[in-house]
PDB file of C-alpha atoms in Angstrom:
ATOM      1  CA  UNK A1364     -75.036-113.700-104.628  1.00 73.00           C
ATOM      2  CA  UNK A1365     -78.674-112.681-105.040  1.00 80.00           C
ATOM      3  CA  UNK A1366     -79.518-114.626-101.895  1.00 84.00           C
ATOM      4  CA  UNK A1367     -76.798-112.780 -99.991  1.00 86.00           C
ATOM      5  CA  UNK A1368     -78.204-109.446-101.162  1.00 90.00           C
ATOM      6  CA  UNK A1369     -81.745-110.473-100.232  1.00 91.00           C
ATOM      7  CA  UNK A1370     -80.636-111.521 -96.738  1.00 88.00           C
ATOM      8  CA  UNK A1371     -78.324-108.548 -96.194  1.00 93.00           C
ATOM      9  CA  UNK A1372     -79.079-107.355 -92.630  1.00 93.00           C
ATOM     10  CA  UNK A1373     -79.689-103.673 -91.947  1.00 94.00           C
ATOM     11  CA  UNK A1374     -77.057-103.722 -89.139  1.00 95.00           C
ATOM     12  CA  UNK A1375     -74.378-103.920 -91.867  1.00 96.00           C
ATOM     13  CA  UNK A1376     -75.308-100.343 -92.780  1.00 97.00           C
ATOM     14  CA  UNK A1377     -75.056 -99.299 -89.135  1.00 96.00           C
ATOM     15  CA  UNK A1378     -71.617-100.895 -88.912  1.00 97.00           C
ATOM     16  CA  UNK A1379     -70.354 -98.921 -91.898  1.00 98.00           C
ATOM     17  CA  UNK A1380     -71.782 -95.815 -90.260  1.00 98.00           C
ATOM     18  CA  UNK A1381     -69.547 -96.493 -87.275  1.00 98.00           C
ATOM     19  CA  UNK A1382     -66.546 -97.333 -89.451  1.00 98.00           C
ATOM     20  CA  UNK A1383     -66.993 -94.153 -91.515  1.00 98.00           C
ATOM     21  CA  UNK A1384     -67.208 -92.050 -88.358  1.00 98.00           C
ATOM     22  CA  UNK A1385     -64.046 -93.680 -87.010  1.00 98.00           C
ATOM     23  CA  UNK A1386     -62.271 -93.064 -90.329  1.00 98.00           C
ATOM     24  CA  UNK A1387     -62.959 -89.331 -89.952  1.00 98.00           C
ATOM     25  CA  UNK A1388     -61.184 -89.486 -86.605  1.00 98.00           C
ATOM     26  CA  UNK A1389     -58.204 -91.257 -88.157  1.00 98.00           C
ATOM     27  CA  UNK A1390     -58.076 -88.625 -90.887  1.00 97.00           C
ATOM     28  CA  UNK A1391     -57.686 -86.049 -88.137  1.00 96.00           C
ATOM     29  CA  UNK A1392     -54.621 -88.017 -87.044  1.00 96.00           C
ATOM     30  CA  UNK A1393     -53.208 -87.792 -90.558  1.00 97.00           C
ATOM     31  CA  UNK A1394     -54.351 -91.126 -91.995  1.00 98.00           C
ATOM     32  CA  UNK A1395     -56.179 -90.026 -95.144  1.00 98.00           C
ATOM     33  CA  UNK A1396     -56.052 -93.438 -96.823  1.00 98.00           C
ATOM     34  CA  UNK A1397     -58.065 -95.016 -94.032  1.00 98.00           C
ATOM     35  CA  UNK A1398     -60.812 -92.482 -94.607  1.00 98.00           C
ATOM     36  CA  UNK A1399     -60.824 -92.944 -98.379  1.00 98.00           C
ATOM     37  CA  UNK A1400     -60.966 -96.738 -98.186  1.00 98.00           C
ATOM     38  CA  UNK A1401     -63.678 -96.704 -95.528  1.00 98.00           C
ATOM     39  CA  UNK A1402     -65.848 -94.158 -97.333  1.00 98.00           C
ATOM     40  CA  UNK A1403     -65.625 -96.159-100.552  1.00 98.00           C
ATOM     41  CA  UNK A1404     -66.600 -99.307 -98.686  1.00 98.00           C
ATOM     42  CA  UNK A1405     -69.491 -97.464 -97.001  1.00 98.00           C
ATOM     43  CA  UNK A1406     -70.650 -96.241-100.411  1.00 98.00           C
ATOM     44  CA  UNK A1407     -70.643 -99.798-101.756  1.00 98.00           C
ATOM     45  CA  UNK A1408     -72.595-101.125 -98.768  1.00 97.00           C
ATOM     46  CA  UNK A1409     -75.150 -98.308 -99.010  1.00 98.00           C
ATOM     47  CA  UNK A1410     -75.678 -98.937-102.731  1.00 98.00           C
ATOM     48  CA  UNK A1411     -76.048-102.669-102.098  1.00 96.00           C
ATOM     49  CA  UNK A1412     -78.685-102.105 -99.442  1.00 97.00           C
ATOM     50  CA  UNK A1413     -80.569 -99.674-101.647  1.00 96.00           C
ATOM     51  CA  UNK A1414     -80.407-102.366-104.322  1.00 96.00           C
ATOM     52  CA  UNK A1415     -81.932-104.825-101.859  1.00 96.00           C
ATOM     53  CA  UNK A1416     -84.813-102.427-101.165  1.00 96.00           C
ATOM     54  CA  UNK A1417     -85.439-101.985-104.905  1.00 96.00           C
ATOM     55  CA  UNK A1418     -85.105-105.656-105.879  1.00 95.00           C
ATOM     56  CA  UNK A1419     -86.748-107.179-102.801  1.00 96.00           C
ATOM     57  CA  UNK A1420     -89.306-104.615-101.574  1.00 95.00           C
ATOM     58  CA  UNK A1421     -91.380-107.237 -99.761  1.00 95.00           C
ATOM     59  CA  UNK A1422     -88.367-108.205 -97.640  1.00 94.00           C
ATOM     60  CA  UNK A1423     -87.674-104.562 -96.800  1.00 94.00           C
ATOM     61  CA  UNK A1424     -91.341-103.980 -95.939  1.00 94.00           C
ATOM     62  CA  UNK A1425     -91.283-106.979 -93.636  1.00 94.00           C
ATOM     63  CA  UNK A1426     -88.259-105.589 -91.809  1.00 92.00           C
ATOM     64  CA  UNK A1427     -89.794-102.139 -91.571  1.00 93.00           C
ATOM     65  CA  UNK A1428     -92.930-103.518 -89.938  1.00 91.00           C
ATOM     66  CA  UNK A1429     -90.840-104.716 -86.976  1.00 92.00           C
ATOM     67  CA  UNK A1430     -90.009-101.989 -84.481  1.00 93.00           C
ATOM     68  CA  UNK A1431     -86.302-102.619 -83.873  1.00 94.00           C
ATOM     69  CA  UNK A1432     -85.260-103.198 -87.514  1.00 94.00           C
ATOM     70  CA  UNK A1433     -87.401-100.201 -88.492  1.00 95.00           C
ATOM     71  CA  UNK A1434     -85.531 -97.999 -86.021  1.00 96.00           C
ATOM     72  CA  UNK A1435     -82.248 -99.092 -87.617  1.00 96.00           C
ATOM     73  CA  UNK A1436     -83.404 -98.115 -91.103  1.00 97.00           C
ATOM     74  CA  UNK A1437     -82.460 -94.571 -90.114  1.00 97.00           C
ATOM     75  CA  UNK A1438     -78.880 -95.732 -90.593  1.00 97.00           C
ATOM     76  CA  UNK A1439     -79.410 -95.417 -94.348  1.00 98.00           C
ATOM     77  CA  UNK A1440     -79.906 -91.658 -94.190  1.00 98.00           C
ATOM     78  CA  UNK A1441     -77.173 -91.322 -91.559  1.00 98.00           C
ATOM     79  CA  UNK A1442     -74.589 -93.030 -93.785  1.00 98.00           C
ATOM     80  CA  UNK A1443     -75.772 -90.825 -96.643  1.00 98.00           C
ATOM     81  CA  UNK A1444     -75.120 -87.732 -94.523  1.00 98.00           C
ATOM     82  CA  UNK A1445     -71.572 -88.824 -93.709  1.00 98.00           C
ATOM     83  CA  UNK A1446     -70.871 -89.664 -97.344  1.00 98.00           C
ATOM     84  CA  UNK A1447     -72.115 -86.225 -98.376  1.00 98.00           C
ATOM     85  CA  UNK A1448     -69.512 -84.660 -96.081  1.00 97.00           C
ATOM     86  CA  UNK A1449     -66.888 -86.779 -97.860  1.00 98.00           C
ATOM     87  CA  UNK A1450     -67.929 -86.240-101.470  1.00 98.00           C
ATOM     88  CA  UNK A1451     -68.510 -82.509-101.028  1.00 96.00           C
ATOM     89  CA  UNK A1452     -64.823 -81.928-101.798  1.00 93.00           C
ATOM     90  CA  UNK A1453     -65.470 -83.101-105.379  1.00 96.00           C
ATOM     91  CA  UNK A1454     -69.147 -82.227-105.875  1.00 97.00           C
ATOM     92  CA  UNK A1455     -70.221 -79.608-103.300  1.00 96.00           C
ATOM     93  CA  UNK A1456     -73.515 -78.736-104.991  1.00 97.00           C
ATOM     94  CA  UNK A1457     -74.932 -82.255-105.351  1.00 98.00           C
ATOM     95  CA  UNK A1458     -73.570 -83.231-101.927  1.00 98.00           C
ATOM     96  CA  UNK A1459     -75.443 -80.350-100.302  1.00 98.00           C
ATOM     97  CA  UNK A1460     -78.683 -81.210-102.100  1.00 98.00           C
ATOM     98  CA  UNK A1461     -78.431 -84.882-101.147  1.00 98.00           C
ATOM     99  CA  UNK A1462     -77.615 -83.973 -97.533  1.00 98.00           C
ATOM    100  CA  UNK A1463     -80.697 -81.762 -97.244  1.00 98.00           C
ATOM    101  CA  UNK A1464     -82.794 -84.486 -98.886  1.00 98.00           C
ATOM    102  CA  UNK A1465     -81.424 -87.041 -96.400  1.00 98.00           C
ATOM    103  CA  UNK A1466     -82.435 -84.801 -93.493  1.00 98.00           C
ATOM    104  CA  UNK A1467     -85.951 -84.447 -94.916  1.00 98.00           C
ATOM    105  CA  UNK A1468     -86.288 -88.200 -95.517  1.00 98.00           C
ATOM    106  CA  UNK A1469     -85.029 -88.898 -92.000  1.00 98.00           C
ATOM    107  CA  UNK A1470     -87.611 -86.454 -90.612  1.00 98.00           C
ATOM    108  CA  UNK A1471     -90.359 -88.316 -92.492  1.00 98.00           C
ATOM    109  CA  UNK A1472     -89.026 -91.597 -91.112  1.00 98.00           C
ATOM    110  CA  UNK A1473     -89.250 -90.151 -87.584  1.00 98.00           C
ATOM    111  CA  UNK A1474     -92.902 -89.240 -88.128  1.00 98.00           C
ATOM    112  CA  UNK A1475     -93.735 -92.686 -89.536  1.00 97.00           C
ATOM    113  CA  UNK A1476     -91.907 -94.366 -86.655  1.00 97.00           C
ATOM    114  CA  UNK A1477     -93.769 -92.258 -84.092  1.00 97.00           C
ATOM    115  CA  UNK A1478     -97.093 -93.074 -85.746  1.00 96.00           C
ATOM    116  CA  UNK A1479     -96.371 -96.806 -85.856  1.00 94.00           C
ATOM    117  CA  UNK A1480     -94.706 -97.286 -82.476  1.00 94.00           C
ATOM    118  CA  UNK A1481     -95.582 -94.417 -80.129  1.00 94.00           C
ATOM    119  CA  UNK A1482     -98.958 -92.846 -80.872  1.00 92.00           C
ATOM    120  CA  UNK A1483    -100.704 -96.216 -80.739  1.00 85.00           C
ATOM    121  CA  UNK A1484     -98.981 -97.212 -77.513  1.00 89.00           C
ATOM    122  CA  UNK A1485     -95.409 -98.176 -76.654  1.00 91.00           C
ATOM    123  CA  UNK A1486     -94.506-101.853 -76.287  1.00 91.00           C
ATOM    124  CA  UNK A1487     -91.845-102.118 -73.600  1.00 90.00           C
ATOM    125  CA  UNK A1488     -90.266-105.244 -75.075  1.00 91.00           C
ATOM    126  CA  UNK A1489     -89.294-103.342 -78.225  1.00 93.00           C
ATOM    127  CA  UNK A1490     -88.683-100.008 -76.499  1.00 96.00           C
ATOM    128  CA  UNK A1491     -84.902-100.301 -76.637  1.00 96.00           C
ATOM    129  CA  UNK A1492     -82.033 -97.851 -77.266  1.00 97.00           C
ATOM    130  CA  UNK A1493     -82.154 -98.498 -81.022  1.00 97.00           C
ATOM    131  CA  UNK A1494     -84.990 -95.960 -80.991  1.00 98.00           C
ATOM    132  CA  UNK A1495     -82.321 -93.291 -80.608  1.00 98.00           C
ATOM    133  CA  UNK A1496     -80.995 -94.226 -84.056  1.00 98.00           C
ATOM    134  CA  UNK A1497     -84.249 -92.892 -85.445  1.00 97.00           C
ATOM    135  CA  UNK A1498     -84.807 -90.080 -82.942  1.00 98.00           C
ATOM    136  CA  UNK A1499     -81.300 -88.582 -82.764  1.00 98.00           C
ATOM    137  CA  UNK A1500     -79.657 -89.997 -85.882  1.00 98.00           C
ATOM    138  CA  UNK A1501     -80.783 -86.944 -87.830  1.00 98.00           C
ATOM    139  CA  UNK A1502     -78.130 -85.024 -85.867  1.00 99.00           C
ATOM    140  CA  UNK A1503     -75.382 -86.672 -87.908  1.00 98.00           C
ATOM    141  CA  UNK A1504     -76.159 -83.873 -90.369  1.00 98.00           C
ATOM    142  CA  UNK A1505     -75.207 -81.204 -87.827  1.00 98.00           C
ATOM    143  CA  UNK A1506     -72.079 -83.083 -86.742  1.00 98.00           C
ATOM    144  CA  UNK A1507     -70.554 -83.609 -90.189  1.00 97.00           C
ATOM    145  CA  UNK A1508     -72.365 -81.082 -92.373  1.00 95.00           C
ATOM    146  CA  UNK A1509     -73.698 -78.185 -90.305  1.00 95.00           C
ATOM    147  CA  UNK A1510     -72.178 -75.647 -92.716  1.00 95.00           C
ATOM    148  CA  UNK A1511     -73.941 -77.329 -95.649  1.00 97.00           C
ATOM    149  CA  UNK A1512     -77.413 -77.010 -94.126  1.00 98.00           C
ATOM    150  CA  UNK A1513     -79.642 -73.931 -94.179  1.00 97.00           C
ATOM    151  CA  UNK A1514     -79.219 -72.257 -90.751  1.00 96.00           C
ATOM    152  CA  UNK A1515     -82.880 -72.717 -89.810  1.00 97.00           C
ATOM    153  CA  UNK A1516     -82.697 -76.432 -90.611  1.00 98.00           C
ATOM    154  CA  UNK A1517     -79.509 -76.922 -88.602  1.00 98.00           C
ATOM    155  CA  UNK A1518     -81.031 -75.145 -85.588  1.00 98.00           C
ATOM    156  CA  UNK A1519     -84.250 -77.145 -85.888  1.00 98.00           C
ATOM    157  CA  UNK A1520     -82.285 -80.408 -85.927  1.00 98.00           C
ATOM    158  CA  UNK A1521     -80.321 -79.332 -82.840  1.00 98.00           C
ATOM    159  CA  UNK A1522     -83.421 -78.292 -80.896  1.00 98.00           C
ATOM    160  CA  UNK A1523     -85.243 -81.490 -81.847  1.00 98.00           C
ATOM    161  CA  UNK A1524     -82.292 -83.639 -80.844  1.00 98.00           C
ATOM    162  CA  UNK A1525     -81.812 -82.003 -77.459  1.00 98.00           C
ATOM    163  CA  UNK A1526     -85.536 -82.110 -76.687  1.00 98.00           C
ATOM    164  CA  UNK A1527     -86.194 -85.709 -77.753  1.00 98.00           C
ATOM    165  CA  UNK A1528     -83.132 -86.948 -75.867  1.00 98.00           C
ATOM    166  CA  UNK A1529     -84.191 -85.092 -72.718  1.00 98.00           C
ATOM    167  CA  UNK A1530     -87.702 -86.539 -72.978  1.00 98.00           C
ATOM    168  CA  UNK A1531     -86.745 -90.100 -73.890  1.00 98.00           C
ATOM    169  CA  UNK A1532     -83.631 -90.899 -71.846  1.00 98.00           C
ATOM    170  CA  UNK A1533     -85.328 -90.996 -68.392  1.00 97.00           C
ATOM    171  CA  UNK A1534     -87.855 -93.542 -69.677  1.00 97.00           C
ATOM    172  CA  UNK A1535     -85.114 -95.532 -71.393  1.00 97.00           C
ATOM    173  CA  UNK A1536     -82.989 -95.673 -68.234  1.00 97.00           C
ATOM    174  CA  UNK A1537     -86.042 -96.797 -66.252  1.00 97.00           C
ATOM    175  CA  UNK A1538     -86.863 -99.430 -68.856  1.00 96.00           C
ATOM    176  CA  UNK A1539     -83.309-100.836 -68.920  1.00 96.00           C
ATOM    177  CA  UNK A1540     -83.124-100.859 -65.130  1.00 95.00           C
ATOM    178  CA  UNK A1541     -86.459-102.535 -64.477  1.00 94.00           C
ATOM    179  CA  UNK A1542     -87.099-104.830 -67.444  1.00 92.00           C
ATOM    180  CA  UNK A1543     -84.855-107.435 -69.020  1.00 92.00           C
ATOM    181  CA  UNK A1544     -83.770-106.846 -72.597  1.00 92.00           C
ATOM    182  CA  UNK A1545     -84.412-109.821 -74.854  1.00 91.00           C
ATOM    183  CA  UNK A1546     -81.231-111.566 -76.076  1.00 91.00           C
ATOM    184  CA  UNK A1547     -81.964-110.573 -79.686  1.00 89.00           C
ATOM    185  CA  UNK A1548     -81.844-106.901 -78.673  1.00 93.00           C
ATOM    186  CA  UNK A1549     -79.033-107.159 -76.114  1.00 95.00           C
ATOM    187  CA  UNK A1550     -76.435-105.198 -78.082  1.00 95.00           C
ATOM    188  CA  UNK A1551     -78.830-102.319 -78.715  1.00 96.00           C
ATOM    189  CA  UNK A1552     -78.138-101.268 -75.125  1.00 97.00           C
ATOM    190  CA  UNK A1553     -74.811 -99.820 -76.284  1.00 97.00           C
ATOM    191  CA  UNK A1554     -76.673 -97.290 -78.418  1.00 98.00           C
ATOM    192  CA  UNK A1555     -77.346 -95.155 -75.319  1.00 98.00           C
ATOM    193  CA  UNK A1556     -73.947 -93.537 -75.966  1.00 98.00           C
ATOM    194  CA  UNK A1557     -74.969 -92.237 -79.393  1.00 98.00           C
ATOM    195  CA  UNK A1558     -77.705 -89.653 -78.665  1.00 98.00           C
ATOM    196  CA  UNK A1559     -75.870 -87.743 -75.934  1.00 98.00           C
ATOM    197  CA  UNK A1560     -72.715 -87.741 -78.074  1.00 98.00           C
ATOM    198  CA  UNK A1561     -74.637 -86.427 -81.077  1.00 99.00           C
ATOM    199  CA  UNK A1562     -76.270 -83.765 -78.914  1.00 99.00           C
ATOM    200  CA  UNK A1563     -72.932 -82.633 -77.475  1.00 99.00           C
ATOM    201  CA  UNK A1564     -71.081 -82.577 -80.805  1.00 98.00           C
ATOM    202  CA  UNK A1565     -73.945 -80.799 -82.590  1.00 98.00           C
ATOM    203  CA  UNK A1566     -74.344 -78.245 -79.806  1.00 98.00           C
ATOM    204  CA  UNK A1567     -70.638 -77.385 -79.833  1.00 98.00           C
ATOM    205  CA  UNK A1568     -70.742 -77.115 -83.629  1.00 97.00           C
ATOM    206  CA  UNK A1569     -73.679 -74.702 -83.710  1.00 98.00           C
ATOM    207  CA  UNK A1570     -73.688 -72.710 -80.459  1.00 96.00           C
ATOM    208  CA  UNK A1571     -71.850 -69.401 -80.745  1.00 93.00           C
ATOM    209  CA  UNK A1572     -71.357 -69.195 -76.977  1.00 95.00           C
ATOM    210  CA  UNK A1573     -71.813 -72.700 -75.545  1.00 97.00           C
ATOM    211  CA  UNK A1574     -73.036 -72.975 -71.974  1.00 97.00           C
ATOM    212  CA  UNK A1575     -70.456 -74.558 -69.676  1.00 97.00           C
ATOM    213  CA  UNK A1576     -73.293 -76.071 -67.631  1.00 98.00           C
ATOM    214  CA  UNK A1577     -74.999 -77.694 -70.619  1.00 98.00           C
ATOM    215  CA  UNK A1578     -71.716 -78.978 -72.023  1.00 98.00           C
ATOM    216  CA  UNK A1579     -70.884 -80.396 -68.591  1.00 98.00           C
ATOM    217  CA  UNK A1580     -74.254 -82.148 -68.299  1.00 98.00           C
ATOM    218  CA  UNK A1581     -74.049 -83.636 -71.785  1.00 98.00           C
ATOM    219  CA  UNK A1582     -70.471 -84.800 -71.266  1.00 98.00           C
ATOM    220  CA  UNK A1583     -71.484 -86.415 -67.981  1.00 98.00           C
ATOM    221  CA  UNK A1584     -74.137 -88.318 -69.944  1.00 98.00           C
ATOM    222  CA  UNK A1585     -71.440 -89.367 -72.426  1.00 98.00           C
ATOM    223  CA  UNK A1586     -69.185 -90.607 -69.616  1.00 98.00           C
ATOM    224  CA  UNK A1587     -72.009 -92.441 -67.857  1.00 98.00           C
ATOM    225  CA  UNK A1588     -73.074 -94.111 -71.105  1.00 98.00           C
ATOM    226  CA  UNK A1589     -69.482 -95.072 -71.917  1.00 98.00           C
ATOM    227  CA  UNK A1590     -69.037 -96.588 -68.461  1.00 98.00           C
ATOM    228  CA  UNK A1591     -72.284 -98.526 -68.928  1.00 98.00           C
ATOM    229  CA  UNK A1592     -70.992-100.007 -72.194  1.00 98.00           C
ATOM    230  CA  UNK A1593     -67.604-100.938 -70.739  1.00 97.00           C
ATOM    231  CA  UNK A1594     -69.293-102.692 -67.818  1.00 97.00           C
ATOM    232  CA  UNK A1595     -71.542-104.547 -70.266  1.00 96.00           C
ATOM    233  CA  UNK A1596     -68.740-105.631 -72.635  1.00 96.00           C
ATOM    234  CA  UNK A1597     -68.340-109.099 -71.054  1.00 96.00           C
ATOM    235  CA  UNK A1598     -72.067-109.664 -71.582  1.00 95.00           C
ATOM    236  CA  UNK A1599     -71.980-108.362 -75.143  1.00 96.00           C
ATOM    237  CA  UNK A1600     -69.085-110.610 -76.141  1.00 95.00           C
ATOM    238  CA  UNK A1601     -70.295-113.697 -74.281  1.00 94.00           C
ATOM    239  CA  UNK A1602     -72.418-114.745 -77.254  1.00 93.00           C
ATOM    240  CA  UNK A1603     -71.482-115.798 -80.812  1.00 93.00           C
ATOM    241  CA  UNK A1604     -71.270-113.066 -83.435  1.00 94.00           C
ATOM    242  CA  UNK A1605     -74.558-111.851 -84.890  1.00 93.00           C
ATOM    243  CA  UNK A1606     -75.605-108.742 -86.851  1.00 94.00           C
ATOM    244  CA  UNK A1607     -76.771-107.188 -83.570  1.00 94.00           C
ATOM    245  CA  UNK A1608     -73.117-106.559 -82.669  1.00 96.00           C
ATOM    246  CA  UNK A1609     -73.432-103.534 -84.961  1.00 96.00           C
ATOM    247  CA  UNK A1610     -75.047-101.749 -82.022  1.00 96.00           C
ATOM    248  CA  UNK A1611     -71.566-101.295 -80.555  1.00 97.00           C
ATOM    249  CA  UNK A1612     -70.023 -99.532 -83.552  1.00 98.00           C
ATOM    250  CA  UNK A1613     -71.440 -96.078 -84.279  1.00 98.00           C
ATOM    251  CA  UNK A1614     -72.121 -95.174 -80.626  1.00 98.00           C
ATOM    252  CA  UNK A1615     -68.491 -95.835 -79.712  1.00 98.00           C
ATOM    253  CA  UNK A1616     -67.217 -93.879 -82.721  1.00 98.00           C
ATOM    254  CA  UNK A1617     -69.437 -90.833 -82.239  1.00 98.00           C
ATOM    255  CA  UNK A1618     -68.511 -90.903 -78.556  1.00 98.00           C
ATOM    256  CA  UNK A1619     -64.917 -90.150 -79.576  1.00 98.00           C
ATOM    257  CA  UNK A1620     -66.082 -87.154 -81.614  1.00 98.00           C
ATOM    258  CA  UNK A1621     -68.027 -85.837 -78.623  1.00 98.00           C
ATOM    259  CA  UNK A1622     -65.075 -86.281 -76.250  1.00 98.00           C
ATOM    260  CA  UNK A1623     -62.650 -84.570 -78.636  1.00 98.00           C
ATOM    261  CA  UNK A1624     -64.974 -81.604 -79.047  1.00 98.00           C
ATOM    262  CA  UNK A1625     -65.553 -81.413 -75.292  1.00 98.00           C
ATOM    263  CA  UNK A1626     -61.790 -81.491 -74.668  1.00 98.00           C
ATOM    264  CA  UNK A1627     -61.260 -78.613 -77.092  1.00 98.00           C
ATOM    265  CA  UNK A1628     -64.095 -76.653 -75.488  1.00 98.00           C
ATOM    266  CA  UNK A1629     -62.832 -77.107 -71.931  1.00 98.00           C
ATOM    267  CA  UNK A1630     -59.286 -76.176 -72.948  1.00 98.00           C
ATOM    268  CA  UNK A1631     -60.500 -73.091 -74.799  1.00 96.00           C
ATOM    269  CA  UNK A1632     -62.576 -72.083 -71.768  1.00 96.00           C
ATOM    270  CA  UNK A1633     -59.475 -72.026 -69.580  1.00 96.00           C
ATOM    271  CA  UNK A1634     -59.988 -75.474 -68.039  1.00 96.00           C
ATOM    272  CA  UNK A1635     -56.698 -76.892 -69.346  1.00 97.00           C
ATOM    273  CA  UNK A1636     -56.420 -79.721 -66.831  1.00 98.00           C
ATOM    274  CA  UNK A1637     -59.977 -80.871 -67.470  1.00 97.00           C
ATOM    275  CA  UNK A1638     -59.429 -80.590 -71.203  1.00 98.00           C
ATOM    276  CA  UNK A1639     -56.292 -82.729 -70.927  1.00 98.00           C
ATOM    277  CA  UNK A1640     -58.117 -85.441 -68.966  1.00 98.00           C
ATOM    278  CA  UNK A1641     -60.990 -85.513 -71.452  1.00 98.00           C
ATOM    279  CA  UNK A1642     -58.495 -85.713 -74.328  1.00 98.00           C
ATOM    280  CA  UNK A1643     -56.877 -88.751 -72.729  1.00 98.00           C
ATOM    281  CA  UNK A1644     -60.291 -90.349 -72.290  1.00 98.00           C
ATOM    282  CA  UNK A1645     -60.840 -89.822 -76.016  1.00 98.00           C
ATOM    283  CA  UNK A1646     -57.566 -91.646 -76.646  1.00 98.00           C
ATOM    284  CA  UNK A1647     -58.791 -94.647 -74.684  1.00 98.00           C
ATOM    285  CA  UNK A1648     -62.029 -94.507 -76.670  1.00 98.00           C
ATOM    286  CA  UNK A1649     -60.109 -94.589 -79.965  1.00 98.00           C
ATOM    287  CA  UNK A1650     -58.143 -97.618 -78.781  1.00 98.00           C
ATOM    288  CA  UNK A1651     -61.241 -99.495 -77.640  1.00 98.00           C
ATOM    289  CA  UNK A1652     -63.447 -98.474 -80.551  1.00 98.00           C
ATOM    290  CA  UNK A1653     -60.897 -99.537 -83.157  1.00 98.00           C
ATOM    291  CA  UNK A1654     -60.802-103.018 -81.639  1.00 98.00           C
ATOM    292  CA  UNK A1655     -64.597-103.295 -81.447  1.00 98.00           C
ATOM    293  CA  UNK A1656     -65.320-102.033 -84.965  1.00 98.00           C
ATOM    294  CA  UNK A1657     -62.533-104.192 -86.379  1.00 97.00           C
ATOM    295  CA  UNK A1658     -64.024-107.249 -84.692  1.00 97.00           C
ATOM    296  CA  UNK A1659     -67.536-106.488 -85.976  1.00 97.00           C
ATOM    297  CA  UNK A1660     -66.308-105.852 -89.522  1.00 97.00           C
ATOM    298  CA  UNK A1661     -64.422-109.148 -89.416  1.00 96.00           C
ATOM    299  CA  UNK A1662     -67.599-110.881 -88.246  1.00 95.00           C
ATOM    300  CA  UNK A1663     -69.580-109.529 -91.191  1.00 94.00           C
ATOM    301  CA  UNK A1664     -66.803-110.487 -93.627  1.00 93.00           C
ATOM    302  CA  UNK A1665     -66.958-114.048 -92.299  1.00 92.00           C
ATOM    303  CA  UNK A1666     -70.717-114.018 -92.905  1.00 88.00           C
ATOM    304  CA  UNK A1667     -70.224-112.711 -96.448  1.00 82.00           C
ATOM    305  CA  UNK A1668     -67.494-115.107 -97.509  1.00 82.00           C
ATOM    306  CA  UNK A1669     -68.579-117.979 -95.300  1.00 75.00           C
ATOM    307  CA  UNK A1670     -71.839-119.844 -95.582  1.00 53.00           C
ATOM    308  CA  UNK A1671     -73.753-116.897 -97.003  1.00 43.00           C
ATOM    309  CA  UNK A1672     -76.651-117.723 -94.741  1.00 46.00           C
ATOM    310  CA  UNK A1673     -78.581-115.086 -92.921  1.00 45.00           C
ATOM    311  CA  UNK A1674     -77.508-114.723 -89.321  1.00 42.00           C
ATOM    312  CA  UNK A1675     -80.037-114.314 -86.542  1.00 41.00           C
TER     313      UNK A1675
END
């Protein structure tokens, strides 16, 4: 069991992030038990990974020195943010404090990541969409807990997220179009759906009078990213299961949140037909995302109760 904990891959945390996000969507459909069970499971996984960091710091340091695993370490604070939005019903004070602390820790992680991987020069081989987990993952706080944050902090997170996405996405599109992604990082390509979805959901949460133009641009980015993933699905599933499959989970789940919020916005703005179409797209996303996250969770369960060996 100790060996399993030591070899626990950081993508497990990212997978529970996606599952927890999807469970919030199912709660909106009236399925409270799904949310409870998923949040408890996410709590257990988070505690296990924190235990790994405490018991095997050298292993964690080794992971953090590598660009792609380091970018995924942001998933720890992101899961914490989602769990704070869940536990606030029972302990609002502590949940708010932990949420704010998670935002601050994530901000420090961003600075460390920039220092290690940007200021000294960007290596194109490891410049992959997983960077958005670090750059835009902090916006989970404004999607699930905007009301729990100090207003200035929520606005700062939104501005940062919109700016870093605008700056980074053109370079990322160019990189994906002109340079092959190594097989080990293949599934990180799906993460392109996450930042635009986080930006759209956060903007609609915080803006008092959202701009139709900006919402339209962000939703176009969501649609384009979703289409990119769907086209790539045969490639993603053409290889045996590995922890990297986690790259498909949270982006697909947060994409549903973005589409649902966009549908409500368009309908409220008098664009009923557009709102209806977007709502139906969200339904397709729920259908597809449930299958993908279920498959990835099953893959990790097989790893846990199978050989117990670390996957590549």
